[in-house]
Amino acid sequence: MTANTFDVAVIGGGLVGASIAYGLARTGTRVAVLDEGDIALRASRGNFALVWVQSKGLGMPEYAGWTVRGAGLWPQLAQALKQETGLDLMLQQPGGFHIALSEAELEKRSNLLQCLHNQPRMMRYDYEIMDHARVKAMMPEIGPQVVGASYCPLDGHVNSLRLFRALHMAMEQAGARYLPNHGVETIAYEGGEFRITTPKGEIRAAKVVLAAGNGNARLGPMVGLDVPVRPQRGQVVVTERTQPFLRHPVVTVRQTDEGTVMLGDSVEEAGPDPTVGLPIVSAIADRAVRMFPRIGGLNVVRTWAALRVMTKDGFPIYDQSATCPGAFVATCHSGVTLAATHAFVVAPAIAQGHLPSEDFEVFSARRFHVPAAA
């Protein structure tokens, strides 16, 4: 092998790419991670840091099982990365809440979860619909406008920036080579080898993994893969540090291990525009204060917007190319929740050169090609 030839080239150095590269390097695979570097508009640096199970999978019950599996693998990932890098990811899985501020919201939430768990092939897990008193017993500082909530004991959160740092440290310690400023221009498949053109020169690899988020839509056709993804904007508000008061994460409010409070998450079809918008931020803050009045006395220290990687149906795409054997794609909007799955399930499958149908067939982009019923 030359210095620019690898077993696998992972395109994208965010959480999805780094998780897969880490898992590949652990198998002894010679890996290069091709990344734009610090100029990249990463979902990895804008996420809400949840390890979240409840409500995922309506319309694709297999995704619910995939998420439960991922949450279950998380302690193994946190322990491995702490041993290898010394970084504590501050994983906490005490169970999480989705708060309702009206009876209509609570009924809608209950109906959604009932529909989710009534699906054929659904991996059922524990959840509970709680009234105000039950929620207050577990989160004493809720406001009087909180009517109730759904609770799932599998939910949790982490320090996602430490996760990002730990994955990069661990993958390089395991032998992966990180190549920043290597945004991919073209990919050619010739003689069973991938030749990847970047501003820093050509990289060659026996396999290639597309983990470039929204960039996968452009890269996929180069290796015979359809990756219909789009950017979806979400905005986050962060307060100053305050004493611990929120032991459980809420889907839109969480207190970090450092004491700040994060508020989110908007869902905006705004195209590739990562601009913060005051009306959305105000609505996020107002709802958070109604949930937890203490937040109304805290100063906001920063806000940001980030771009999710969203497919047509909201579920991940894991696929391998029929025309360019050795080309794979992994794309999702749950890079934190699924980090352990990507490291311990997806990466070994790619190292072996095949995505087993029992795990991955349902996630193929071929699901978008099924003709609609007349």
Coordinates of C-alpha atoms in Angstrom, one line a residue:
M1 CA 0.0 0.0 0.0
T2 CA 1.1 3.6 -0.7
A3 CA 0.6 6.4 1.8
N4 CA -2.6 7.4 0.1
T5 CA -4.1 3.9 -0.2
F6 CA -6.4 2.5 2.5
D7 CA -8.7 -0.4 3.2
V8 CA -11.6 2.0 3.8
A9 CA -12.1 5.7 3.1
V10 CA -14.8 7.1 5.4
I11 CA -16.1 10.4 3.9
G12 CA -17.3 12.7 6.7
G13 CA -15.7 13.3 10.1
G14 CA -18.8 14.1 12.1
L15 CA -20.4 11.8 14.7
V16 CA -21.6 9.2 12.2
G17 CA -18.3 9.1 10.3
A18 CA -16.2 9.1 13.4
S19 CA -18.3 6.4 15.0
I20 CA -17.9 4.1 12.0
A21 CA -14.2 4.9 11.6
Y22 CA -13.6 4.1 15.3
G23 CA -15.4 0.8 14.9
L24 CA -13.5 -0.1 11.7
A25 CA -10.1 0.8 13.2
R26 CA -10.9 -1.5 16.2
T27 CA -11.1 -4.4 13.7
G28 CA -7.6 -3.7 12.4
T29 CA -8.9 -2.1 9.2
R30 CA -6.7 0.6 7.7
V31 CA -9.0 3.6 7.6
A32 CA -8.8 7.2 6.3
V33 CA -11.4 9.8 7.4
L34 CA -11.8 12.4 4.7
D35 CA -13.3 15.6 6.2
E36 CA -13.9 19.2 5.3
G37 CA -12.4 20.2 8.7
D38 CA -13.6 23.0 10.9
I39 CA -15.4 24.7 8.1
A40 CA -18.0 21.9 8.0
L41 CA -21.6 22.8 9.0
R42 CA -21.8 19.9 11.4
A43 CA -24.9 18.5 12.9
S44 CA -22.4 17.0 15.3
R45 CA -21.7 20.4 16.9
G46 CA -25.4 21.6 17.0
N47 CA -27.3 18.6 18.3
F48 CA -29.2 18.3 21.6
A49 CA -27.1 15.4 22.9
L50 CA -30.0 13.0 23.7
V51 CA -29.8 9.2 23.7
W52 CA -33.5 8.9 22.9
V53 CA -35.9 6.0 22.4
Q54 CA -39.5 7.0 23.1
S55 CA -41.7 7.8 20.1
K56 CA -39.2 6.7 17.5
G57 CA -40.4 4.2 14.8
L58 CA -43.9 5.2 13.9
G59 CA -44.2 4.0 10.3
M60 CA -41.1 1.8 10.6
P61 CA -41.2 -0.4 13.7
E62 CA -37.8 -1.8 12.9
Y63 CA -36.3 1.6 13.6
A64 CA -37.8 1.5 17.2
G65 CA -35.9 -1.8 17.7
W66 CA -32.7 -0.3 16.2
T67 CA -33.0 2.7 18.6
V68 CA -33.6 0.4 21.6
R69 CA -30.5 -1.6 20.6
G70 CA -28.5 1.6 20.3
A71 CA -29.4 2.9 23.7
G72 CA -28.6 -0.5 25.2
L73 CA -25.1 -0.5 23.6
W74 CA -24.3 3.0 24.9
P75 CA -22.8 2.1 28.3
Q76 CA -20.3 -0.2 26.4
L77 CA -19.3 2.7 24.2
A78 CA -19.0 5.2 27.1
Q79 CA -16.8 2.7 29.0
A80 CA -14.6 1.9 26.0
L81 CA -14.0 5.5 25.1
K82 CA -13.2 6.4 28.7
Q83 CA -10.7 3.6 29.0
E84 CA -9.1 4.5 25.7
T85 CA -9.1 8.3 26.0
G86 CA -9.6 9.2 29.6
L87 CA -12.7 11.3 28.6
D88 CA -15.9 10.8 30.6
L89 CA -18.8 11.3 28.3
M90 CA -21.1 11.9 31.3
L91 CA -23.6 9.4 30.0
Q92 CA -26.8 9.4 32.1
Q93 CA -29.8 7.2 31.3
P94 CA -32.3 7.9 34.1
G95 CA -35.3 7.9 31.8
G96 CA -36.7 10.9 29.9
F97 CA -39.9 12.9 29.6
H98 CA -42.0 14.5 26.9
I99 CA -44.0 17.2 28.7
A100 CA -47.6 18.2 27.7
L101 CA -48.9 21.7 28.5
S102 CA -52.5 20.9 27.8
E103 CA -54.9 18.0 28.0
A104 CA -55.1 18.0 24.2
E105 CA -51.3 17.6 24.0
L106 CA -51.3 14.8 26.5
E107 CA -54.0 12.9 24.7
K108 CA -52.2 13.4 21.4
R109 CA -49.0 12.0 23.0
S110 CA -50.8 9.1 24.5
N111 CA -52.4 8.2 21.2
L112 CA -49.1 8.5 19.3
L113 CA -47.3 6.1 21.6
Q114 CA -50.3 3.7 21.5
C115 CA -50.2 3.6 17.7
L116 CA -46.4 3.1 17.8
H117 CA -46.6 0.1 20.1
N118 CA -49.6 -1.4 18.3
Q119 CA -47.6 -1.8 15.0
P120 CA -46.8 -5.3 13.8
R121 CA -43.2 -6.3 14.4
M122 CA -42.8 -3.6 17.1
M123 CA -40.3 -4.1 19.8
R124 CA -42.3 -3.0 22.7
Y125 CA -40.6 -1.3 25.7
D126 CA -41.8 0.3 28.9
Y127 CA -43.3 3.7 28.9
E128 CA -45.8 5.5 31.0
I129 CA -48.3 8.4 30.6
M130 CA -48.1 10.4 33.8
D131 CA -50.4 13.1 35.3
H132 CA -49.1 16.3 36.9
A133 CA -48.7 14.7 40.3
R134 CA -46.6 11.8 39.0
V135 CA -44.4 14.1 37.0
K136 CA -43.9 16.5 39.9
A137 CA -42.8 13.6 42.1
M138 CA -39.9 12.9 39.8
M139 CA -39.3 16.5 38.6
P140 CA -40.3 18.8 41.6
E141 CA -39.7 22.1 39.7
I142 CA -42.3 21.7 37.0
G143 CA -44.7 24.6 36.6
P144 CA -48.4 24.6 37.2
Q145 CA -49.2 24.6 33.5
V146 CA -47.7 21.1 33.1
V147 CA -50.6 18.8 32.6
G148 CA -48.6 15.6 32.4
A149 CA -46.0 13.8 30.3
S150 CA -44.9 10.6 28.8
Y151 CA -41.9 8.9 30.4
C152 CA -39.6 6.2 29.1
P153 CA -36.9 4.6 31.3
L154 CA -34.5 4.0 28.4
D155 CA -33.9 7.6 27.6
G156 CA -30.9 9.7 28.5
H157 CA -28.3 12.2 27.4
V158 CA -24.5 12.7 27.2
N159 CA -21.9 15.4 26.7
S160 CA -21.9 15.3 22.9
L161 CA -18.8 17.5 22.4
R162 CA -16.8 15.1 24.6
L163 CA -18.2 12.3 22.5
F164 CA -17.0 13.9 19.3
R165 CA -13.6 14.5 20.8
A166 CA -13.3 11.0 22.3
L167 CA -14.3 9.3 19.0
H168 CA -11.6 11.3 17.1
M169 CA -8.9 10.5 19.7
A170 CA -9.8 6.9 19.9
M171 CA -10.1 6.3 16.2
E172 CA -6.6 7.8 15.6
Q173 CA -5.2 5.8 18.6
A174 CA -6.5 2.7 16.9
G175 CA -4.8 3.6 13.7
A176 CA -7.3 5.6 11.7
R177 CA -5.8 8.5 9.8
Y178 CA -7.8 11.8 10.0
L179 CA -7.5 14.0 6.9
P180 CA -9.0 17.4 7.3
N181 CA -9.4 19.8 4.4
H182 CA -10.1 16.8 2.2
G183 CA -13.6 17.7 1.0
V184 CA -14.5 15.1 -1.7
E185 CA -14.9 16.4 -5.2
T186 CA -15.3 13.2 -7.2
I187 CA -15.3 9.4 -6.6
A188 CA -14.4 7.0 -9.4
Y189 CA -14.7 3.2 -9.3
E190 CA -12.0 1.5 -11.4
G191 CA -10.7 -2.0 -11.3
G192 CA -12.3 -2.8 -8.0
E193 CA -10.8 0.3 -6.3
F194 CA -12.2 3.7 -5.4
R195 CA -10.2 6.8 -6.5
I196 CA -11.3 9.8 -4.6
T197 CA -10.4 13.3 -5.7
T198 CA -9.9 16.0 -3.0
P199 CA -8.2 19.5 -2.9
K200 CA -5.2 17.8 -1.2
G201 CA -4.8 15.0 -3.8
E202 CA -6.1 11.6 -4.6
I203 CA -7.0 9.0 -2.1
R204 CA -7.5 5.3 -3.0
A205 CA -9.4 2.7 -1.1
A206 CA -10.9 -0.8 -1.5
K207 CA -14.1 0.4 0.2
V208 CA -15.8 3.7 0.7
V209 CA -18.3 4.8 3.3
L210 CA -20.4 7.9 2.7
A211 CA -21.0 9.5 6.1
A212 CA -21.1 13.1 4.9
G213 CA -24.6 14.0 6.1
N214 CA -26.5 16.2 3.7
G215 CA -23.5 15.9 1.4
N216 CA -24.4 12.3 0.7
A217 CA -27.1 13.4 -1.7
R218 CA -24.4 14.7 -4.1
L219 CA -21.9 11.9 -3.4
G220 CA -24.2 8.9 -3.6
P221 CA -24.8 8.8 -7.4
M222 CA -21.0 8.8 -7.9
V223 CA -21.0 5.2 -6.5
G224 CA -24.4 4.0 -7.6
L225 CA -26.3 5.0 -4.5
D226 CA -29.5 7.0 -4.1
V227 CA -29.4 9.1 -0.9
P228 CA -32.5 11.4 -0.9
V229 CA -31.7 13.6 2.1
R230 CA -32.4 17.3 2.8
P231 CA -31.3 19.8 5.5
Q232 CA -33.9 20.5 8.2
R233 CA -33.1 23.4 10.6
G234 CA -33.3 23.2 14.3
Q235 CA -32.6 26.0 16.8
V236 CA -31.1 25.7 20.4
V237 CA -30.9 28.2 23.3
V238 CA -28.4 27.8 26.1
T239 CA -28.6 29.5 29.5
E240 CA -26.0 30.4 32.0
R241 CA -25.0 27.8 34.6
T242 CA -27.3 27.2 37.5
Q243 CA -27.4 24.7 40.4
P244 CA -28.6 21.2 39.4
F245 CA -32.4 21.0 39.4
L246 CA -33.3 18.8 36.4
R247 CA -32.2 15.1 36.9
H248 CA -34.2 13.8 33.9
P249 CA -33.8 15.1 30.4
V250 CA -36.9 16.4 28.6
V251 CA -37.1 16.1 24.9
T252 CA -36.8 19.9 24.6
V253 CA -35.1 20.8 27.9
R254 CA -32.0 19.3 29.5
Q255 CA -29.5 20.4 32.1
T256 CA -26.0 19.6 31.1
D257 CA -23.3 18.1 33.3
E258 CA -21.7 21.6 33.4
G259 CA -24.9 23.2 34.8
T260 CA -26.2 25.1 31.7
V261 CA -29.7 24.5 30.4
M262 CA -30.3 23.6 26.8
L263 CA -33.6 24.5 25.2
G264 CA -34.8 23.2 21.8
D265 CA -35.8 21.8 19.3
S266 CA -37.5 23.5 16.4
V267 CA -38.3 21.7 13.1
E268 CA -38.0 24.1 10.2
E269 CA -38.0 23.3 6.5
A270 CA -35.7 26.2 5.8
G271 CA -33.3 24.7 3.3
P272 CA -29.6 25.0 3.9
D273 CA -29.9 28.2 5.9
P274 CA -28.5 27.8 9.5
T275 CA -29.6 31.3 10.6
V276 CA -31.0 31.8 14.1
G277 CA -34.5 33.4 14.1
L278 CA -35.8 35.4 17.0
P279 CA -39.5 34.3 16.7
I280 CA -38.5 30.7 16.9
V281 CA -36.1 31.2 19.8
S282 CA -38.7 33.2 21.7
A283 CA -41.3 30.4 21.3
I284 CA -38.7 27.9 22.5
A285 CA -37.9 30.0 25.6
D286 CA -41.6 30.7 26.4
R287 CA -42.5 27.0 26.3
A288 CA -39.5 26.1 28.5
V289 CA -40.4 28.7 31.1
R290 CA -43.9 27.3 31.3
M291 CA -42.5 23.9 31.9
F292 CA -39.9 25.0 34.5
P293 CA -40.4 28.6 35.8
R294 CA -36.9 28.7 37.3
I295 CA -35.6 29.0 33.7
G296 CA -37.3 32.5 33.4
G297 CA -34.7 33.9 35.8
L298 CA -31.6 32.6 33.9
N299 CA -29.6 34.6 31.4
V300 CA -29.3 33.3 27.8
V301 CA -25.6 33.0 26.9
R302 CA -25.8 31.7 23.3
T303 CA -28.1 30.4 20.6
W304 CA -27.4 28.5 17.5
A305 CA -29.1 26.8 14.6
A306 CA -28.0 23.6 13.0
L307 CA -29.0 21.5 10.0
R308 CA -30.4 18.0 10.6
V309 CA -29.9 15.3 8.0
M310 CA -33.5 14.3 7.1
T311 CA -34.7 11.6 4.7
K312 CA -38.1 11.6 3.0
D313 CA -39.7 9.5 5.8
G314 CA -37.4 10.6 8.7
F315 CA -35.7 7.2 9.0
P316 CA -32.0 6.3 8.4
I317 CA -30.5 5.0 5.2
Y318 CA -27.9 2.2 5.4
D319 CA -27.1 0.8 2.0
Q320 CA -24.5 -0.8 -0.2
S321 CA -24.0 -0.3 -3.9
A322 CA -24.8 -3.0 -6.4
T323 CA -22.8 -1.3 -9.2
C324 CA -19.8 -0.3 -7.2
P325 CA -19.2 -3.2 -4.7
G326 CA -17.5 -1.9 -1.6
A327 CA -19.4 1.4 -1.5
F328 CA -21.7 2.0 1.5
V329 CA -23.8 4.8 2.9
A330 CA -24.8 5.6 6.5
T331 CA -27.0 8.6 7.1
C332 CA -29.4 9.5 9.9
H333 CA -30.4 12.4 12.1
S334 CA -29.7 10.5 15.4
G335 CA -25.9 10.5 15.4
V336 CA -25.7 10.6 19.2
T337 CA -28.4 8.0 19.9
L338 CA -26.9 5.6 17.3
A339 CA -23.2 6.2 17.9
A340 CA -22.7 2.9 19.7
T341 CA -24.7 1.0 17.0
H342 CA -22.5 2.6 14.3
A343 CA -19.3 1.6 16.1
F344 CA -20.3 -1.9 17.2
V345 CA -22.8 -3.1 14.5
V346 CA -22.4 -1.1 11.3
A347 CA -18.6 -0.8 11.3
P348 CA -17.9 -4.6 11.7
A349 CA -20.5 -5.3 8.9
I350 CA -18.7 -2.9 6.6
A351 CA -15.3 -4.4 7.5
Q352 CA -16.7 -7.8 6.4
G353 CA -17.9 -6.3 3.2
H354 CA -21.7 -6.9 3.5
L355 CA -24.7 -5.4 5.3
P356 CA -26.7 -8.4 6.6
S357 CA -30.3 -8.2 5.2
E358 CA -31.9 -9.1 8.6
D359 CA -30.5 -5.9 10.1
F360 CA -30.3 -3.5 7.2
E361 CA -32.7 -4.4 4.4
V362 CA -35.5 -2.3 5.8
F363 CA -33.2 0.8 5.9
S364 CA -32.2 0.6 2.2
A365 CA -33.2 3.6 0.0
R366 CA -35.0 1.1 -2.2
R367 CA -38.0 1.6 0.1
F368 CA -38.5 5.0 -1.7
H369 CA -38.7 3.3 -5.1
V370 CA -41.8 1.1 -4.3
P371 CA -44.6 2.3 -6.6
A372 CA -47.5 3.8 -4.8
A373 CA -50.8 1.9 -4.8
A374 CA -53.3 3.1 -7.4

